[in-house]
Short mmCIF file of C-alpha atoms and ligand atoms in Angstrom, two decimals:
data_model
loop_
_atom_site.label_atom_id
_atom_site.label_comp_id
_atom_site.label_asym_id
_atom_site.label_seq_id
_atom_site.Cartn_x
_atom_site.Cartn_y
_atom_site.Cartn_z
CA MET A 128 125.56 67.87 49.40
CA LEU A 129 129.27 67.13 49.50
CA LEU A 130 129.07 66.25 53.11
CA ALA A 131 126.11 63.96 52.47
CA ASN A 132 128.03 62.17 49.79
CA CYS A 133 130.98 61.78 52.10
CA LYS A 134 128.80 60.31 54.79
CA ALA A 135 127.15 57.91 52.39
CA ALA A 136 130.53 56.81 51.08
CA ASN A 137 131.78 56.20 54.61
CA THR A 138 128.91 54.00 55.63
CA THR A 139 128.84 51.94 52.43
CA THR A 140 132.59 51.37 51.97
CA SER A 141 133.55 50.66 55.53
CA ASP A 142 132.21 48.36 58.22
CA ALA A 143 133.63 50.68 60.84
CA VAL A 144 130.84 51.86 63.12
CA ASP A 145 130.89 54.84 65.37
CA SER A 146 130.81 53.47 68.92
CA ASN A 147 128.71 56.47 69.87
CA ASP A 148 125.82 54.95 67.90
CA PHE A 149 125.53 52.11 70.37
CA TYR A 150 124.98 51.71 74.07
CA HIS A 151 127.43 49.77 76.22
CA ILE A 152 126.23 47.14 78.65
CA ASP A 153 127.29 49.50 81.45
CA ASP A 154 124.86 52.10 80.22
CA PHE A 155 121.99 49.94 81.53
CA SER A 156 121.26 51.94 84.68
CA SER A 157 121.86 55.41 83.22
CA VAL A 158 119.33 54.99 80.36
CA GLU A 159 115.70 55.84 81.19
CA LYS A 160 113.44 52.87 80.51
CA PHE A 161 109.87 51.60 80.79
CA ASP A 162 108.61 48.12 81.57
CA THR A 163 105.00 48.41 80.37
CA HIS A 164 103.65 45.08 81.51
CA VAL A 165 103.98 44.09 85.17
CA HIS A 166 101.37 42.85 87.65
CA LEU A 167 101.48 44.29 91.14
CA ASN A 168 98.95 42.07 92.89
CA VAL A 169 99.94 42.95 96.43
CA ASP A 170 100.62 46.26 98.15
CA ASP A 171 104.39 45.79 97.98
CA THR A 172 106.97 48.38 96.91
CA ASP A 173 110.01 46.16 96.28
CA LEU A 174 109.53 46.04 92.51
CA ILE A 175 109.15 49.83 92.46
CA ALA A 176 112.32 50.23 94.55
CA GLN A 177 114.28 48.11 92.08
CA ALA A 178 112.74 49.99 89.17
CA LYS A 179 114.10 53.18 90.68
CA ALA A 180 117.54 51.61 91.13
CA ASP A 181 117.59 50.38 87.51
CA ASN A 182 116.03 53.51 86.02
CA PHE A 183 112.73 51.88 85.01
CA ARG A 184 109.21 53.22 85.18
CA LEU A 185 106.35 50.67 85.31
CA LEU A 186 102.87 50.13 83.95
CA THR A 187 101.00 47.73 86.19
CA VAL A 188 98.24 45.91 84.34
CA ASN A 189 94.97 44.78 85.92
CA VAL A 190 93.77 41.46 84.51
CA SER A 191 91.30 38.79 85.56
CA PRO A 192 92.79 35.27 85.83
CA ALA A 193 91.03 33.15 88.45
CA TYR A 194 94.36 32.92 90.34
CA TYR A 195 94.69 36.76 90.66
CA PRO A 196 92.93 38.96 93.27
CA PRO A 197 89.58 40.41 92.12
CA ILE A 198 90.01 43.23 89.62
CA GLU A 199 88.57 45.82 92.07
CA GLU A 200 91.29 44.85 94.55
CA GLN A 201 94.00 45.02 91.84
CA GLN A 202 92.72 48.51 91.03
CA ARG A 203 92.85 49.59 94.67
CA ILE A 204 96.42 48.33 94.91
CA ALA A 205 97.41 50.12 91.69
CA ILE A 206 95.91 53.41 92.86
CA ARG A 207 97.51 53.19 96.28
CA LEU A 208 100.97 52.45 94.81
CA LYS A 209 100.58 55.07 92.13
CA LYS A 210 99.74 57.68 94.77
CA SER A 211 102.85 56.93 96.76
CA HIS A 212 105.10 56.58 93.63
CA PRO A 213 103.60 58.84 90.95
CA ASP A 214 106.93 59.20 89.23
CA ARG A 215 107.43 55.43 88.92
CA LEU A 216 104.05 53.87 88.25
CA ALA A 217 101.08 54.09 85.91
CA TYR A 218 98.27 51.58 85.65
CA ALA A 219 95.98 49.88 83.15
CA THR A 220 92.51 48.83 84.20
CA THR A 221 90.40 45.91 82.92
CA PHE A 222 86.72 44.93 83.09
CA SER A 223 84.69 41.97 84.29
CA LEU A 224 83.07 39.50 81.92
CA ALA A 225 81.13 37.73 84.67
CA ASN A 226 77.78 39.14 83.55
CA TRP A 227 78.50 39.12 79.81
CA ASN A 228 75.14 37.58 79.01
CA ASP A 229 73.17 40.24 80.92
CA ASP A 230 71.60 43.13 79.02
CA THR A 231 73.27 45.54 81.41
CA TRP A 232 76.84 44.25 80.74
CA GLN A 233 77.86 46.97 78.27
CA GLN A 234 76.65 49.91 80.35
CA LYS A 235 78.11 48.49 83.57
CA THR A 236 81.41 47.91 81.82
CA LEU A 237 81.50 51.47 80.44
CA ASP A 238 80.67 52.78 83.92
CA TYR A 239 83.52 50.79 85.50
CA LEU A 240 85.97 51.94 82.85
CA LYS A 241 84.95 55.61 83.18
CA GLU A 242 85.44 55.39 86.93
CA SER A 243 88.87 53.81 86.34
CA PHE A 244 89.96 56.64 84.04
CA GLU A 245 88.81 59.20 86.60
CA LYS A 246 91.03 57.41 89.08
CA GLY A 247 94.01 57.62 86.75
CA ALA A 248 94.01 54.45 84.57
CA ILE A 249 95.67 55.13 81.21
CA ALA A 250 94.91 51.89 79.34
CA VAL A 251 92.57 48.86 79.32
CA LYS A 252 93.51 45.19 79.16
CA VAL A 253 91.56 42.39 77.59
CA TRP A 254 92.69 38.87 78.33
CA LYS A 255 92.64 35.42 76.80
CA ASN A 256 89.50 34.41 78.68
CA VAL A 257 87.98 36.09 75.62
CA GLY A 258 88.41 33.32 73.07
CA MET A 259 89.22 30.60 75.61
CA GLU A 260 86.69 30.69 78.42
CA LEU A 261 83.81 33.10 77.93
CA LYS A 262 80.73 31.60 76.24
CA ASP A 263 77.56 33.22 75.00
CA LYS A 264 73.98 32.16 75.77
CA ASP A 265 74.22 29.45 73.09
CA GLY A 266 77.36 27.97 74.60
CA LYS A 267 79.57 29.31 71.85
CA PHE A 268 82.99 30.81 72.61
CA VAL A 269 82.98 34.59 72.54
CA MET A 270 85.83 36.02 70.44
CA ILE A 271 87.24 39.55 70.58
CA ASP A 272 85.49 40.56 67.32
CA ASN A 273 82.06 39.89 68.92
CA PRO A 274 79.88 42.95 68.20
CA ARG A 275 79.05 43.30 71.92
CA PHE A 276 82.60 44.61 72.43
CA ASP A 277 82.18 47.28 69.76
CA PRO A 278 80.74 50.09 71.92
CA ILE A 279 83.48 49.53 74.52
CA ILE A 280 86.26 49.66 71.92
CA ASP A 281 84.65 52.63 70.16
CA TYR A 282 84.59 54.47 73.48
CA LEU A 283 88.35 53.82 73.99
CA ALA A 284 89.11 54.98 70.48
CA LYS A 285 87.13 58.19 71.02
CA LYS A 286 88.98 58.86 74.31
CA HIS A 287 92.41 57.91 72.82
CA ILE A 288 92.85 55.25 75.45
CA PRO A 289 94.90 52.28 74.32
CA LEU A 290 93.62 48.71 74.46
CA ILE A 291 96.13 46.07 75.51
CA GLY A 292 95.16 42.64 74.21
CA HIS A 293 96.45 39.27 75.41
CA LEU A 294 94.41 37.23 72.99
CA GLY A 295 95.15 33.63 72.20
CA GLU A 296 98.28 31.96 73.51
CA PRO A 297 101.77 31.17 72.20
CA LYS A 298 101.53 28.75 69.31
CA ASN A 299 103.20 26.17 71.55
CA ALA A 300 99.95 25.89 73.51
CA TRP A 301 98.53 23.81 70.69
CA LEU A 302 101.38 21.31 70.94
CA PRO A 303 102.06 18.49 73.40
CA LEU A 304 104.40 19.62 76.22
CA GLU A 305 107.41 17.69 74.88
CA LYS A 306 107.10 19.34 71.47
CA MET A 307 107.05 22.94 72.84
CA THR A 308 110.13 24.98 71.80
CA ILE A 309 110.31 27.16 74.91
CA LYS A 310 110.79 25.88 78.48
CA SER A 311 108.71 28.60 80.11
CA ASN A 312 105.76 27.55 77.89
CA GLN A 313 106.22 23.94 79.06
CA ASN A 314 106.35 25.15 82.64
CA TYR A 315 103.26 27.34 82.36
CA PHE A 316 101.08 24.86 80.50
CA SER A 317 102.01 21.98 82.78
CA LYS A 318 100.69 24.14 85.65
CA HIS A 319 97.70 25.48 83.70
CA PRO A 320 96.21 22.61 81.70
CA GLU A 321 93.03 24.73 81.36
CA TYR A 322 94.93 26.90 78.84
CA HIS A 323 96.90 24.07 77.23
CA MET A 324 94.94 24.01 74.03
CA TYR A 325 96.43 20.73 72.84
CA LEU A 326 94.26 19.14 75.55
CA HIS A 327 91.16 21.01 74.31
CA PRO A 328 90.70 20.32 70.61
CA GLU A 329 87.06 21.52 70.88
CA TYR A 330 88.23 25.06 71.71
CA PRO A 331 88.89 27.69 68.98
CA SER A 332 92.09 26.98 67.06
CA TYR A 333 95.24 29.11 67.11
CA ASP A 334 94.32 30.50 63.73
CA ALA A 335 90.80 31.33 64.90
CA GLN A 336 92.27 33.38 67.79
CA ILE A 337 94.52 35.31 65.49
CA GLU A 338 91.79 35.84 62.89
CA ALA A 339 89.33 37.21 65.49
CA ARG A 340 91.98 39.66 66.74
CA ASP A 341 92.79 40.72 63.17
CA HIS A 342 89.10 41.15 62.39
CA MET A 343 88.65 43.35 65.52
CA LEU A 344 91.61 45.47 64.37
CA ALA A 345 90.13 45.83 60.92
CA LYS A 346 86.83 46.93 62.40
CA HIS A 347 88.46 49.33 64.89
CA SER A 348 91.27 50.94 62.87
CA ASP A 349 90.98 54.01 65.11
CA VAL A 350 91.83 52.34 68.41
CA LYS A 351 95.41 52.22 69.65
CA PHE A 352 96.06 48.51 70.21
CA VAL A 353 99.04 47.03 71.99
CA GLY A 354 99.28 43.25 71.43
CA ALA A 355 100.69 41.76 74.58
CA HIS A 356 103.24 38.97 74.20
CA LEU A 357 104.25 39.88 70.62
CA GLY A 358 100.58 39.73 69.71
CA SER A 359 100.62 35.92 70.14
CA LEU A 360 102.72 35.79 66.94
CA GLU A 361 105.90 35.23 68.95
CA TRP A 362 106.95 32.22 66.86
CA SER A 363 107.38 34.02 63.53
CA ILE A 364 108.80 37.51 62.82
CA GLU A 365 107.42 37.09 59.30
CA GLU A 366 103.83 36.53 60.49
CA LEU A 367 104.12 39.35 63.01
CA SER A 368 105.50 41.65 60.28
CA LYS A 369 102.46 40.98 58.12
CA ARG A 370 100.13 42.18 60.89
CA LEU A 371 102.22 45.25 61.71
CA ASP A 372 102.13 46.12 58.01
CA LYS A 373 98.41 45.60 57.77
CA PHE A 374 97.40 47.31 60.98
CA PRO A 375 99.16 50.66 61.57
CA ASN A 376 97.17 51.03 64.82
CA MET A 377 98.90 47.96 66.31
CA ALA A 378 102.06 47.81 68.36
CA VAL A 379 103.26 44.83 70.43
CA ASP A 380 104.98 44.36 73.75
CA VAL A 381 107.68 41.73 74.13
CA ALA A 382 106.48 40.63 77.59
CA ALA A 383 107.38 37.04 78.46
CA ARG A 384 108.15 36.24 74.85
CA LEU A 385 111.77 37.36 74.44
CA SER A 386 112.81 33.73 74.43
CA ALA A 387 110.79 33.21 71.27
CA LEU A 388 112.66 36.05 69.55
CA GLN A 389 115.95 34.66 70.85
CA TYR A 390 114.99 31.21 69.53
CA GLN A 391 114.64 32.70 66.11
CA ALA A 392 117.94 34.58 66.54
CA VAL A 393 119.76 31.20 66.86
CA THR A 394 119.18 30.47 63.17
CA ASN A 395 118.18 33.89 61.86
CA TRP A 396 120.12 36.52 63.82
CA GLN A 397 120.10 39.00 60.92
CA GLY A 398 116.35 38.58 60.39
CA VAL A 399 115.56 39.27 64.06
CA HIS A 400 117.95 42.23 64.12
CA ASP A 401 116.44 43.71 60.93
CA PHE A 402 112.89 43.10 62.22
CA LEU A 403 113.62 45.18 65.33
CA VAL A 404 115.13 47.93 63.21
CA LYS A 405 112.30 47.94 60.67
CA TYR A 406 109.52 47.99 63.30
CA GLN A 407 111.36 50.21 65.78
CA ASP A 408 108.24 52.38 66.27
CA ARG A 409 105.96 49.45 67.04
CA LEU A 410 107.78 47.38 69.67
CA ILE A 411 107.60 48.05 73.40
CA TYR A 412 109.83 46.60 76.11
CA ALA A 413 108.00 44.69 78.88
CA THR A 414 108.48 41.63 81.07
CA ASP A 415 105.14 40.45 82.53
CA PHE A 416 106.81 40.26 85.98
CA GLU A 417 104.30 39.34 88.70
CA VAL A 418 104.38 40.34 92.34
CA GLY A 419 101.94 38.31 94.41
CA GLY A 420 101.70 36.47 97.68
CA THR A 421 104.54 36.67 100.15
CA THR A 422 107.84 37.64 98.60
CA ASN A 423 111.37 37.92 99.92
CA ALA A 424 112.40 41.48 99.06
CA ALA A 425 116.02 40.74 98.24
CA GLU A 426 115.12 37.69 96.13
CA LEU A 427 112.43 39.58 94.21
CA ARG A 428 114.72 42.53 93.53
CA LYS A 429 117.52 40.27 92.37
CA ARG A 430 115.15 38.32 90.07
CA ILE A 431 113.77 41.36 88.29
CA HIS A 432 117.19 43.07 88.10
CA ASP A 433 118.69 39.95 86.52
CA THR A 434 115.79 39.75 84.04
CA TRP A 435 116.07 43.41 83.04
CA LEU A 436 119.86 43.19 82.68
CA ARG A 437 119.77 39.95 80.68
CA ASP A 438 117.23 41.50 78.28
CA TRP A 439 119.33 44.64 77.96
CA LYS A 440 122.34 42.50 77.03
CA PHE A 441 120.29 40.90 74.25
CA PHE A 442 119.16 44.19 72.75
CA ALA A 443 122.27 46.36 73.42
CA GLY A 444 125.12 43.86 73.61
CA ASP A 445 126.94 41.85 70.99
CA GLN A 446 128.12 38.90 73.06
CA LEU A 447 127.17 35.25 72.74
CA MET A 448 124.31 34.48 75.13
CA ASN A 449 122.16 31.69 76.46
CA SER A 450 118.40 31.90 76.92
CA THR A 451 116.42 30.69 79.91
CA GLY A 452 113.98 29.32 77.36
CA PHE A 453 115.99 26.75 75.40
CA ASP A 454 119.44 25.19 75.03
CA ALA A 455 121.35 27.01 72.27
CA THR A 456 123.50 30.09 72.01
CA PHE A 457 122.91 33.24 70.03
CA LYS A 458 124.45 36.68 69.81
CA GLY A 459 123.21 39.96 71.29
CA LEU A 460 121.52 42.16 68.68
CA GLN A 461 123.56 45.32 69.34
CA LEU A 462 120.75 47.58 68.17
CA PRO A 463 121.53 51.22 67.50
CA LYS A 464 120.90 53.66 70.36
CA THR A 465 118.05 55.27 68.41
CA VAL A 466 116.26 51.90 68.24
CA ILE A 467 116.89 51.06 71.90
CA ASP A 468 115.57 54.47 72.98
CA LYS A 469 112.31 53.81 71.17
CA LEU A 470 111.95 50.20 72.38
CA TYR A 471 112.58 51.14 76.00
CA TYR A 472 111.10 54.64 76.21
CA ALA A 473 109.67 56.63 73.30
CA ASN A 474 107.25 53.94 72.13
CA ALA A 475 105.80 53.54 75.63
CA VAL A 476 105.05 57.29 75.67
CA THR A 477 103.58 57.22 72.16
CA TRP A 478 101.40 54.14 72.58
CA PHE A 479 100.39 54.80 76.21
CA PRO A 480 99.54 58.53 76.35
CA GLY A 481 99.69 59.61 80.01
CA ILE A 482 102.21 56.99 81.05
CA ASN A 483 104.65 59.69 82.11
CA SER A 484 102.21 62.44 83.00
CA ASN A 485 103.48 62.60 86.59
CA LYS A 486 107.12 62.74 85.68
ZN1 ZN Q 561 100.56 39.75 81.94
#
């Protein structure tokens, strides 16, 4: 009791912090980490080699954009790479929506997923084509809370297999390019006008995307759900907090949306810091790094190393930084070791059972 009082007195009366509670920038390569959202779209081991050098393990995620190889080919690549690097790689499967309007779609989808799990997949991804492309027989957009998804999601819940959802887009997608807050959003939507929702006012709104996702989570409170890209609520830690409070079965990855957190840290450093501490069990480190086409090994390895190290400096460091996403400075969050260990490792293991089964 006395000791406890002493401890409490120490932490409340002094700002002095024990340096052992924090990682140093130099600890980057000695700390075991996961990047739970990468896309290995070619049979290439450079990313895995760099992961080994930087002490990362990877989850490669199959997904079905028109500009990616067919999902069956992505699965073959994932299985081959996993076989040769079982200690570095796990994979998430996905399913086709091409025959959505056929009566056989549900059974065929379940069959494909079962086969994927037999081959080692540990999670399933659904993508923004649900909500933004897929239409039913009446020409209406199919949202993720459509009852035809229910047997699939129920099956995942029963099998304790997590569902990764990239549903909707960053809120910037509903703005003209020049009004977007983050450069990478401007870059992506200038190349992909088909997903630049400002150009498609007849498509479901941002709020409709979020509502459908929330409704699906309310229906399926027993499925483990990992919202990719901060659950498309990247623009507001307050809005994201509301969902994490409401849906205990939801976690989010930070893939390709760290700039949006950093953007908020410019004006609300304390808020972002406290958000990461409060939701330390629900946030998972990831990048969305893609390997496709012909790549120069040295260039690829430098690019991912620089990304990983820059992100580490944001979470672990306390220095002034610049973002690649916008022109303003902000300070590193210097999160406690205990929080960093969850963000980079423990949460990946909790939310993706089986991710380190070959360790
Ligand atoms: Zn992705």
